[in-house]
């Protein structure tokens, strides 16, 4: 990968610490979790195996995986007090604010009082996030109080089942599982760095994750998949997409789902989710959204050498599986929780408070004038 000249803005290009969790833009296809290439993980593991890998350092064997899945299964339901809070959140609330509140309130009910409980707290959030999202969504939008337990084996299937009120197809289960694997971890991205800064003050797990959710919410980070969906849906055809996008670039608008702070020529997650999106389009029986997405990708590369990041083809993939656009970024939370919590644990294992310096560009030293003279 080619290194880009980067000025200091946004701390770009500066190392802000060490990690054994992930490499971005370095070896293999460009993304590894604990030494495993992302394409290998996406082809050969489940999201629960990846969560175990991130939390424990090694992939589980069969018995360890079964034990872990049983543990997560038992942690899926929500306490009544949390359901009551979710019921009180209005339907027009941004779903990322719901995730933030859900996480924070669970931390009130089941606080991490000792760092020995860090994995327990992380697993609790991992198991409960799908229900936090779907319980609020179904209650506020459809006036239905859903049961937060399903018999689905995987968290991917559990989420789709809660959302649609019925068992998903094998294809949908697998695509959601792959999606959760792709989004799980990404080194020192903005939301993870937020979690690490919070952890460095020796704060609790729920505070670290709540802060990270707030950071992921923005359209320059996790919010891009929803913004990409809105844009793709506004195009009438592949030809129209190219015309509209040319206008957006002319007006210097940012095109969501394209570009990356670290990758220079491609995001290795894109080719994976793109191929699943194509399969879903065939199953859906209407490939127009996929064809428009491909036209966007071609146009951006031809005109600006900008490539799709992980978010772009996630938009059509989620849409084909019947996921409402406003829940796209909350799914990212359900997955990235694994990366965030692993970084919190790693920060704690070798901690020094994160406190960089700033280059001062303000006024010269001066005296306070009495208020009557100002
Ligand atoms: C899972 C994730 O979080 S992936 C990221 C999701 N975010 C998005 O998709 C939002 C759209 N993309 C962007 O805003 C950016 O590419 C970011 C935030 C991801 C990276 O930002 P940076 O590191 O500053 O990008 P980079 O240095 O490569 O940008 C250089 C120039 O390329 C152009 N550029 C980069 N991305 C885009 C884009 N998506 N659309 C149009 N122009 C772009 C801009 O002209 C930018 O300069 P300027 O914004 O200072 O005028
Ligand atoms: O690494 C980044 O800056 C953003 C990103 O792709 C991610 O968090 O998955």
Tab-separated table of C-alpha atoms and ligand atoms in Angstrom:
chain	number	residue	atom	x	y	z
A	1	UNK	CA	0.000	0.000	0.000
A	2	UNK	CA	1.230	3.477	-0.825
A	3	UNK	CA	1.809	5.834	2.065
A	4	UNK	CA	0.175	9.203	1.751
A	5	UNK	CA	1.849	12.461	2.894
A	6	UNK	CA	-0.206	13.530	5.860
A	7	UNK	CA	-0.083	16.784	7.762
A	8	UNK	CA	-0.697	16.741	11.511
A	9	UNK	CA	-4.421	17.489	11.271
A	10	UNK	CA	-6.625	14.818	12.816
A	11	UNK	CA	-3.499	13.158	14.292
A	12	UNK	CA	-3.169	11.521	10.878
A	13	UNK	CA	-0.097	9.388	10.367
A	14	UNK	CA	0.968	9.595	14.011
A	15	UNK	CA	1.166	6.523	16.166
A	16	UNK	CA	-0.898	7.017	19.310
A	17	UNK	CA	-0.049	3.743	21.034
A	18	UNK	CA	0.445	0.025	20.548
A	19	UNK	CA	-2.070	-2.700	19.811
A	20	UNK	CA	-1.957	-6.459	19.307
A	21	UNK	CA	-5.526	-6.526	18.023
A	22	UNK	CA	-5.485	-5.377	14.457
A	23	UNK	CA	-3.539	-4.032	11.483
A	24	UNK	CA	-5.046	-1.668	8.929
A	25	UNK	CA	-3.397	-1.040	5.561
A	26	UNK	CA	-0.399	-3.255	6.304
A	27	UNK	CA	-0.343	-6.959	5.436
A	28	UNK	CA	-2.469	-9.496	3.596
A	29	UNK	CA	-5.555	-7.973	2.047
A	30	UNK	CA	-4.974	-4.946	4.281
A	31	UNK	CA	-6.922	-5.836	7.419
A	32	UNK	CA	-6.036	-8.429	10.039
A	33	UNK	CA	-7.516	-9.289	13.454
A	34	UNK	CA	-4.871	-10.793	15.739
A	35	UNK	CA	-2.908	-11.949	12.689
A	36	UNK	CA	-5.829	-13.454	10.753
A	37	UNK	CA	-6.702	-11.906	7.411
A	38	UNK	CA	-10.223	-10.482	7.206
A	39	UNK	CA	-11.088	-12.511	4.093
A	40	UNK	CA	-10.026	-15.725	5.875
A	41	UNK	CA	-12.162	-14.824	8.892
A	42	UNK	CA	-15.145	-13.850	6.711
A	43	UNK	CA	-14.939	-17.152	4.803
A	44	UNK	CA	-14.207	-19.515	7.648
A	45	UNK	CA	-15.497	-18.231	10.979
A	46	UNK	CA	-18.638	-16.940	12.684
A	47	UNK	CA	-19.011	-13.594	14.459
A	48	UNK	CA	-18.997	-15.357	17.839
A	49	UNK	CA	-15.620	-16.918	16.992
A	50	UNK	CA	-14.283	-13.480	16.068
A	51	UNK	CA	-15.622	-11.965	19.294
A	52	UNK	CA	-13.911	-14.753	21.237
A	53	UNK	CA	-10.688	-14.187	19.292
A	54	UNK	CA	-10.688	-10.467	20.024
A	55	UNK	CA	-11.540	-10.861	23.715
A	56	UNK	CA	-9.253	-13.836	24.424
A	57	UNK	CA	-6.406	-13.699	21.911
A	58	UNK	CA	-7.052	-17.042	20.170
A	59	UNK	CA	-9.843	-18.600	18.151
A	60	UNK	CA	-11.966	-21.003	20.228
A	61	UNK	CA	-12.026	-24.749	19.719
A	62	UNK	CA	-15.397	-26.449	19.301
A	63	UNK	CA	-16.034	-26.905	23.020
A	64	UNK	CA	-14.950	-23.373	23.887
A	65	UNK	CA	-17.208	-21.958	21.183
A	66	UNK	CA	-20.211	-23.942	22.404
A	67	UNK	CA	-19.610	-22.753	25.976
A	68	UNK	CA	-19.223	-19.168	24.801
A	69	UNK	CA	-22.399	-19.261	22.712
A	70	UNK	CA	-24.324	-20.726	25.640
A	71	UNK	CA	-23.018	-17.930	27.849
A	72	UNK	CA	-24.082	-15.268	25.336
A	73	UNK	CA	-27.449	-16.964	24.809
A	74	UNK	CA	-28.245	-16.573	28.504
A	75	UNK	CA	-27.412	-12.850	28.418
A	76	UNK	CA	-29.778	-11.799	25.595
A	77	UNK	CA	-32.856	-10.704	27.540
A	78	UNK	CA	-33.286	-7.162	28.901
A	79	UNK	CA	-34.155	-6.204	32.492
A	80	UNK	CA	-37.680	-4.813	32.910
A	81	UNK	CA	-36.284	-1.436	34.055
A	82	UNK	CA	-34.360	-1.090	30.780
A	83	UNK	CA	-37.458	-2.025	28.770
A	84	UNK	CA	-39.342	0.729	30.603
A	85	UNK	CA	-36.659	3.278	29.646
A	86	UNK	CA	-36.705	2.113	26.007
A	87	UNK	CA	-40.495	2.432	25.960
A	88	UNK	CA	-40.152	6.067	27.004
A	89	UNK	CA	-37.855	6.990	24.103
A	90	UNK	CA	-39.807	8.676	21.267
A	91	UNK	CA	-40.041	7.115	17.790
A	92	UNK	CA	-38.282	10.063	16.131
A	93	UNK	CA	-35.179	9.671	18.298
A	94	UNK	CA	-32.006	8.877	16.382
A	95	UNK	CA	-31.472	5.110	16.913
A	96	UNK	CA	-27.825	5.741	17.805
A	97	UNK	CA	-29.067	7.853	20.712
A	98	UNK	CA	-31.175	4.863	21.746
A	99	UNK	CA	-28.102	2.622	21.675
A	100	UNK	CA	-26.182	5.191	23.711
A	101	UNK	CA	-28.940	5.430	26.317
A	102	UNK	CA	-29.460	1.662	26.364
A	103	UNK	CA	-25.773	1.069	26.970
A	104	UNK	CA	-25.532	3.758	29.619
A	105	UNK	CA	-28.666	2.602	31.453
A	106	UNK	CA	-27.575	-1.029	31.452
A	107	UNK	CA	-24.428	0.304	33.135
A	108	UNK	CA	-26.665	1.805	35.843
A	109	UNK	CA	-28.429	-1.490	36.426
A	110	UNK	CA	-25.456	-3.833	36.115
A	111	UNK	CA	-22.366	-1.687	36.736
A	112	UNK	CA	-18.847	-2.940	36.196
A	113	UNK	CA	-17.664	-2.405	39.740
A	114	UNK	CA	-14.297	-4.084	39.278
A	115	UNK	CA	-12.068	-4.557	36.224
A	116	UNK	CA	-12.258	-8.323	36.895
A	117	UNK	CA	-15.769	-8.017	35.478
A	118	UNK	CA	-14.659	-6.498	32.169
A	119	UNK	CA	-15.341	-9.538	29.990
A	120	UNK	CA	-18.657	-10.090	31.719
A	121	UNK	CA	-19.659	-6.485	30.954
A	122	UNK	CA	-18.508	-6.790	27.335
A	123	UNK	CA	-20.385	-10.054	26.806
A	124	UNK	CA	-23.507	-8.636	28.405
A	125	UNK	CA	-23.495	-5.700	25.984
A	126	UNK	CA	-22.719	-7.975	23.045
A	127	UNK	CA	-25.681	-10.225	23.829
A	128	UNK	CA	-28.096	-7.423	24.760
A	129	UNK	CA	-27.490	-4.868	21.971
A	130	UNK	CA	-29.705	-6.592	19.352
A	131	UNK	CA	-32.616	-6.572	21.796
A	132	UNK	CA	-31.971	-2.963	22.870
A	133	UNK	CA	-32.191	-1.908	19.228
A	134	UNK	CA	-35.162	-4.054	18.211
A	135	UNK	CA	-37.220	-3.703	21.401
A	136	UNK	CA	-37.180	0.078	21.104
A	137	UNK	CA	-37.720	0.022	17.326
A	138	UNK	CA	-40.712	-2.322	17.391
A	139	UNK	CA	-42.292	-0.641	20.422
A	140	UNK	CA	-41.924	2.920	19.138
A	141	UNK	CA	-42.691	2.250	15.466
A	142	UNK	CA	-45.131	-0.682	15.460
A	143	UNK	CA	-46.504	-0.465	19.044
A	144	UNK	CA	-45.450	-4.065	19.584
A	145	UNK	CA	-43.720	-5.250	22.744
A	146	UNK	CA	-41.449	-7.996	21.433
A	147	UNK	CA	-40.071	-10.957	23.313
A	148	UNK	CA	-36.299	-10.335	23.520
A	149	UNK	CA	-35.447	-14.036	23.420
A	150	UNK	CA	-35.285	-16.152	20.276
A	151	UNK	CA	-34.058	-19.671	19.692
A	152	UNK	CA	-31.559	-18.454	17.082
A	153	UNK	CA	-28.086	-19.849	17.644
A	154	UNK	CA	-26.154	-16.859	16.353
A	155	UNK	CA	-26.359	-13.182	17.253
A	156	UNK	CA	-26.769	-12.415	13.537
A	157	UNK	CA	-29.832	-14.661	13.293
A	158	UNK	CA	-31.113	-13.406	16.650
A	159	UNK	CA	-31.055	-9.795	15.457
A	160	UNK	CA	-32.856	-10.541	12.167
A	161	UNK	CA	-35.393	-12.707	13.977
A	162	UNK	CA	-36.138	-9.986	16.551
A	163	UNK	CA	-36.476	-7.381	13.819
A	164	UNK	CA	-38.716	-9.332	11.457
A	165	UNK	CA	-40.577	-11.465	14.001
A	166	UNK	CA	-39.676	-14.659	12.144
A	167	UNK	CA	-36.716	-16.910	11.455
A	168	UNK	CA	-34.450	-15.470	8.736
A	169	UNK	CA	-33.253	-17.447	5.718
A	170	UNK	CA	-29.867	-19.165	5.851
A	171	UNK	CA	-28.550	-16.656	3.301
A	172	UNK	CA	-29.605	-13.686	5.446
A	173	UNK	CA	-28.156	-15.255	8.586
A	174	UNK	CA	-24.834	-15.759	6.843
A	175	UNK	CA	-24.668	-12.292	5.294
A	176	UNK	CA	-25.450	-10.627	8.621
A	177	UNK	CA	-22.844	-12.818	10.294
A	178	UNK	CA	-20.213	-11.786	7.720
A	179	UNK	CA	-21.219	-8.149	8.124
A	180	UNK	CA	-20.689	-8.349	11.897
A	181	UNK	CA	-17.259	-9.906	11.277
A	182	UNK	CA	-16.278	-7.143	8.847
A	183	UNK	CA	-17.258	-4.339	11.200
A	184	UNK	CA	-15.844	-5.892	14.399
A	185	UNK	CA	-12.484	-4.172	14.710
A	186	UNK	CA	-10.417	-1.483	12.991
A	187	UNK	CA	-7.411	-0.371	15.045
A	188	UNK	CA	-7.381	3.272	16.213
A	189	UNK	CA	-10.432	4.587	14.343
A	190	UNK	CA	-12.201	7.563	15.930
A	191	UNK	CA	-14.737	5.648	18.039
A	192	UNK	CA	-12.188	3.117	19.274
A	193	UNK	CA	-9.782	5.869	20.164
A	194	UNK	CA	-12.596	7.516	22.145
A	195	UNK	CA	-13.075	4.272	24.059
A	196	UNK	CA	-9.347	4.054	24.770
A	197	UNK	CA	-9.117	7.657	25.971
A	198	UNK	CA	-12.017	6.998	28.332
A	199	UNK	CA	-10.437	3.728	29.493
A	200	UNK	CA	-7.149	5.508	30.137
A	201	UNK	CA	-8.765	7.511	32.943
A	202	UNK	CA	-9.634	4.133	34.540
A	203	UNK	CA	-13.314	4.694	33.874
A	204	UNK	CA	-15.789	1.804	33.605
A	205	UNK	CA	-16.604	-0.309	30.516
A	206	UNK	CA	-20.098	1.144	30.046
A	207	UNK	CA	-18.753	4.720	29.985
A	208	UNK	CA	-16.094	3.755	27.434
A	209	UNK	CA	-18.662	2.118	25.150
A	210	UNK	CA	-21.207	4.914	25.568
A	211	UNK	CA	-18.595	7.461	24.459
A	212	UNK	CA	-17.620	5.283	21.508
A	213	UNK	CA	-21.243	5.025	20.353
A	214	UNK	CA	-21.501	8.815	20.328
A	215	UNK	CA	-18.367	9.009	18.189
A	216	UNK	CA	-19.485	6.329	15.744
A	217	UNK	CA	-22.784	8.172	15.183
A	218	UNK	CA	-21.323	10.883	12.923
A	219	UNK	CA	-21.622	10.680	9.109
A	220	UNK	CA	-17.847	10.803	8.625
A	221	UNK	CA	-17.599	7.517	10.557
A	222	UNK	CA	-20.309	4.884	11.112
A	223	UNK	CA	-23.183	7.084	10.016
A	224	UNK	CA	-21.934	6.902	6.428
A	225	UNK	CA	-23.823	3.674	5.614
A	226	UNK	CA	-27.173	5.370	6.219
A	227	UNK	CA	-26.149	8.482	4.278
A	228	UNK	CA	-24.967	6.244	1.408
A	229	UNK	CA	-28.340	4.474	1.345
A	230	UNK	CA	-30.251	7.760	1.136
A	231	UNK	CA	-28.029	8.852	-1.726
A	232	UNK	CA	-28.289	5.573	-3.684
A	233	UNK	CA	-32.078	5.588	-3.329
A	234	UNK	CA	-32.244	9.133	-4.703
A	235	UNK	CA	-30.750	7.996	-8.036
A	236	UNK	CA	-33.203	6.773	-10.685
A	237	UNK	CA	-30.736	4.646	-12.667
A	238	UNK	CA	-27.011	3.945	-13.091
A	239	UNK	CA	-26.822	6.728	-15.710
A	240	UNK	CA	-28.630	9.153	-13.405
A	241	UNK	CA	-26.232	8.222	-10.569
A	242	UNK	CA	-23.260	9.310	-12.650
A	243	UNK	CA	-24.881	12.629	-13.601
A	244	UNK	CA	-25.940	13.407	-10.015
A	245	UNK	CA	-22.587	12.437	-8.561
A	246	UNK	CA	-20.742	14.656	-11.023
A	247	UNK	CA	-22.884	17.538	-9.729
A	248	UNK	CA	-22.117	16.634	-6.111
A	249	UNK	CA	-18.391	16.618	-6.783
A	250	UNK	CA	-18.726	19.932	-8.655
A	251	UNK	CA	-20.398	21.408	-5.563
A	252	UNK	CA	-17.574	19.918	-3.438
A	253	UNK	CA	-19.986	17.721	-1.480
A	254	UNK	CA	-18.613	14.686	0.353
A	255	UNK	CA	-19.884	11.432	-1.106
A	256	UNK	CA	-20.710	9.124	1.773
A	257	UNK	CA	-19.326	5.598	1.698
A	258	UNK	CA	-16.206	6.616	-0.252
A	259	UNK	CA	-12.647	7.325	0.837
A	260	UNK	CA	-10.771	6.374	3.953
A	261	UNK	CA	-8.357	7.903	6.448
A	262	UNK	CA	-5.846	5.029	6.151
A	263	UNK	CA	-6.538	2.894	3.057
A	264	UNK	CA	-5.314	4.536	-0.127
A	265	UNK	CA	-6.596	2.368	-2.998
A	266	UNK	CA	-9.251	0.042	-1.569
A	267	UNK	CA	-10.959	-1.068	1.619
A	268	UNK	CA	-10.602	-4.871	1.878
A	269	UNK	CA	-14.044	-5.165	3.442
A	270	UNK	CA	-15.703	-3.749	0.341
A	271	UNK	CA	-15.037	-6.620	-2.045
A	272	UNK	CA	-16.488	-9.046	0.512
A	273	UNK	CA	-19.717	-7.239	1.302
A	274	UNK	CA	-20.111	-6.266	-2.358
A	275	UNK	CA	-20.182	-9.898	-3.453
A	276	UNK	CA	-22.778	-10.712	-0.777
A	277	UNK	CA	-24.832	-7.709	-1.848
A	278	UNK	CA	-24.831	-9.048	-5.410
A	279	UNK	CA	-26.089	-12.437	-4.196
A	280	UNK	CA	-28.816	-10.738	-2.162
A	281	UNK	CA	-29.842	-8.639	-5.160
A	282	UNK	CA	-30.356	-11.815	-7.207
A	283	UNK	CA	-32.444	-13.333	-4.430
A	284	UNK	CA	-34.384	-10.063	-3.998
A	285	UNK	CA	-35.326	-10.206	-7.684
A	286	UNK	CA	-34.560	-6.551	-8.355
A	287	UNK	CA	-30.938	-5.679	-8.903
A	288	UNK	CA	-31.477	-1.981	-9.698
A	289	UNK	CA	-30.152	-0.784	-6.341
A	290	UNK	CA	-27.093	-2.982	-6.738
A	291	UNK	CA	-26.536	-1.816	-10.331
A	292	UNK	CA	-26.773	1.820	-9.228
A	293	UNK	CA	-24.249	1.111	-6.454
A	294	UNK	CA	-21.837	-0.402	-8.982
A	295	UNK	CA	-22.245	2.665	-11.215
A	296	UNK	CA	-21.405	4.914	-8.233
A	297	UNK	CA	-18.295	2.855	-7.528
A	298	UNK	CA	-17.122	3.067	-11.165
A	299	UNK	CA	-17.810	6.765	-11.411
A	300	UNK	CA	-15.955	7.672	-8.207
A	301	UNK	CA	-12.928	5.641	-9.163
A	302	UNK	CA	-12.810	6.959	-12.741
A	303	UNK	CA	-13.304	10.593	-11.773
A	304	UNK	CA	-11.544	10.929	-8.378
A	305	UNK	CA	-9.717	7.664	-7.732
A	306	UNK	CA	-11.901	7.337	-4.647
A	307	UNK	CA	-12.976	3.825	-3.654
A	308	UNK	CA	-15.870	2.367	-1.676
A	309	UNK	CA	-15.192	1.924	2.016
A	310	UNK	CA	-16.858	-0.763	4.172
A	311	UNK	CA	-20.048	1.260	4.409
A	312	UNK	CA	-21.042	1.623	0.773
A	313	UNK	CA	-22.186	-1.875	-0.242
A	314	UNK	CA	-23.407	-2.524	3.280
A	315	UNK	CA	-26.191	-0.085	2.440
A	316	UNK	CA	-27.700	-2.217	-0.358
A	317	UNK	CA	-26.934	-5.477	1.485
A	318	UNK	CA	-28.855	-4.379	4.580
A	319	UNK	CA	-31.662	-3.009	2.438
A	320	UNK	CA	-32.064	-6.328	0.600
A	321	UNK	CA	-32.397	-8.063	3.984
A	322	UNK	CA	-35.243	-5.741	4.970
A	323	UNK	CA	-33.300	-3.732	7.550
A	324	UNK	CA	-34.698	-0.183	7.893
A	325	UNK	CA	-32.046	2.417	6.976
A	326	UNK	CA	-32.155	4.044	10.400
A	327	UNK	CA	-30.912	0.799	11.986
A	328	UNK	CA	-27.802	0.506	9.802
A	329	UNK	CA	-25.434	2.304	12.179
A	330	UNK	CA	-26.815	0.560	15.302
A	331	UNK	CA	-25.875	-2.777	13.672
A	332	UNK	CA	-22.348	-1.386	13.404
A	333	UNK	CA	-22.513	-0.829	17.190
A	334	UNK	CA	-23.565	-4.469	17.783
A	335	UNK	CA	-20.417	-5.545	15.948
A	336	UNK	CA	-17.820	-2.896	16.871
A	337	UNK	CA	-18.581	-3.398	20.561
A	338	UNK	CA	-16.168	-6.337	20.290
A	339	UNK	CA	-13.349	-4.116	19.013
A	340	UNK	CA	-14.089	-1.307	21.454
A	341	UNK	CA	-14.193	-3.612	24.492
A	342	UNK	CA	-10.992	-5.390	23.405
A	343	UNK	CA	-9.223	-2.050	23.150
A	344	UNK	CA	-10.515	-1.034	26.573
A	345	UNK	CA	-9.068	-4.256	28.007
A	346	UNK	CA	-5.792	-3.732	26.148
A	347	UNK	CA	-5.519	-0.123	27.341
A	348	UNK	CA	-6.140	-1.210	30.926
A	349	UNK	CA	-3.481	-3.899	30.696
A	350	UNK	CA	-0.764	-1.302	30.135
A	351	UNK	CA	-2.258	2.027	31.053
A	352	UNK	CA	-1.042	5.571	31.114
A	353	UNK	CA	-3.591	8.372	30.940
A	354	UNK	CA	-3.898	9.600	27.319
A	355	UNK	CA	-3.202	13.280	27.360
A	356	UNK	CA	-1.601	14.797	24.249
A	357	UNK	CA	-0.435	18.393	23.959
A	358	UNK	CA	-1.711	21.176	21.700
A	359	UNK	CA	0.102	23.798	19.624
A	360	UNK	CA	-1.172	27.094	21.000
A	361	UNK	CA	-2.410	29.560	18.343
A	362	UNK	CA	-4.356	32.001	20.570
A	363	UNK	CA	-3.866	35.512	21.942
A	364	UNK	CA	-0.588	36.700	23.473
A	365	UNK	CA	-0.543	36.913	27.298
A	366	UNK	CA	-2.752	39.832	28.451
A	367	UNK	CA	-4.375	41.343	31.540
A	368	UNK	CA	-8.042	41.178	32.475
A	369	UNK	CA	-9.653	44.624	32.074
A	370	UNK	CA	-12.164	45.583	34.767
A	371	UNK	CA	-15.647	44.805	33.409
A	372	UNK	CA	-16.553	48.507	33.306
A	373	UNK	CA	-13.722	49.131	30.799
A	374	UNK	CA	-14.484	46.257	28.356
B	1	LIG	C1	-16.473	2.493	8.596
B	1	LIG	C2	-15.971	3.867	8.409
B	1	LIG	O1	-16.027	4.674	9.307
B	1	LIG	S1	-15.297	4.222	6.909
B	1	LIG	C3	-15.490	5.970	6.718
B	1	LIG	C4	-16.919	6.324	6.512
B	1	LIG	N1	-17.055	7.726	6.176
B	1	LIG	C5	-17.453	8.132	4.942
B	1	LIG	O2	-17.730	7.355	4.048
B	1	LIG	C6	-17.590	9.614	4.763
B	1	LIG	C7	-17.015	10.091	3.422
B	1	LIG	N2	-15.584	10.049	3.456
B	1	LIG	C8	-14.856	11.038	4.040
B	1	LIG	O3	-15.398	12.037	4.527
B	1	LIG	C9	-13.363	10.870	4.128
B	1	LIG	O4	-12.898	10.094	3.055
B	1	LIG	C10	-12.930	10.250	5.475
B	1	LIG	C11	-13.541	11.017	6.656
B	1	LIG	C12	-13.384	8.798	5.571
B	1	LIG	C13	-11.419	10.283	5.561
B	1	LIG	O5	-11.046	11.613	5.674
B	1	LIG	P1	-9.558	12.086	5.353
B	1	LIG	O6	-8.595	11.197	6.023
B	1	LIG	O7	-9.496	13.524	5.648
B	1	LIG	O8	-9.515	11.783	3.795
B	1	LIG	P2	-8.377	12.117	2.753
B	1	LIG	O9	-7.199	12.739	3.417
B	1	LIG	O10	-8.178	10.894	1.946
B	1	LIG	O11	-9.139	13.200	1.870
B	1	LIG	C14	-8.433	13.960	0.971
B	1	LIG	C15	-9.383	14.719	0.096
B	1	LIG	O12	-10.092	13.736	-0.692
B	1	LIG	C16	-11.420	14.167	-0.937
B	1	LIG	N3	-12.351	13.188	-0.432
B	1	LIG	C17	-12.101	12.209	0.472
B	1	LIG	N4	-13.201	11.485	0.654
B	1	LIG	C18	-14.157	12.032	-0.140
B	1	LIG	C19	-15.513	11.720	-0.380
B	1	LIG	N5	-16.091	10.695	0.237
B	1	LIG	N6	-16.196	12.477	-1.241
B	1	LIG	C20	-15.622	13.492	-1.863
B	1	LIG	N7	-14.343	13.841	-1.682
B	1	LIG	C21	-13.623	13.121	-0.825
B	1	LIG	C22	-11.572	15.457	-0.238
B	1	LIG	O13	-11.353	16.459	-1.213
B	1	LIG	C23	-10.467	15.494	0.811
B	1	LIG	O14	-10.073	16.782	1.056
B	1	LIG	P3	-10.889	17.826	1.986
B	1	LIG	O15	-12.046	17.132	2.644
B	1	LIG	O16	-9.868	18.240	2.983
B	1	LIG	O17	-11.309	18.879	1.051
B	2	LIG	O1	-10.617	3.175	10.494
B	2	LIG	C1	-11.342	4.171	10.314
B	2	LIG	O2	-10.919	5.343	10.373
B	2	LIG	C2	-12.767	4.015	9.997
B	2	LIG	C3	-13.158	2.627	9.675
B	2	LIG	O3	-13.030	2.155	8.571
B	2	LIG	C4	-13.691	1.796	10.747
B	2	LIG	O4	-13.730	2.230	11.910
B	2	LIG	O5	-14.103	0.654	10.467
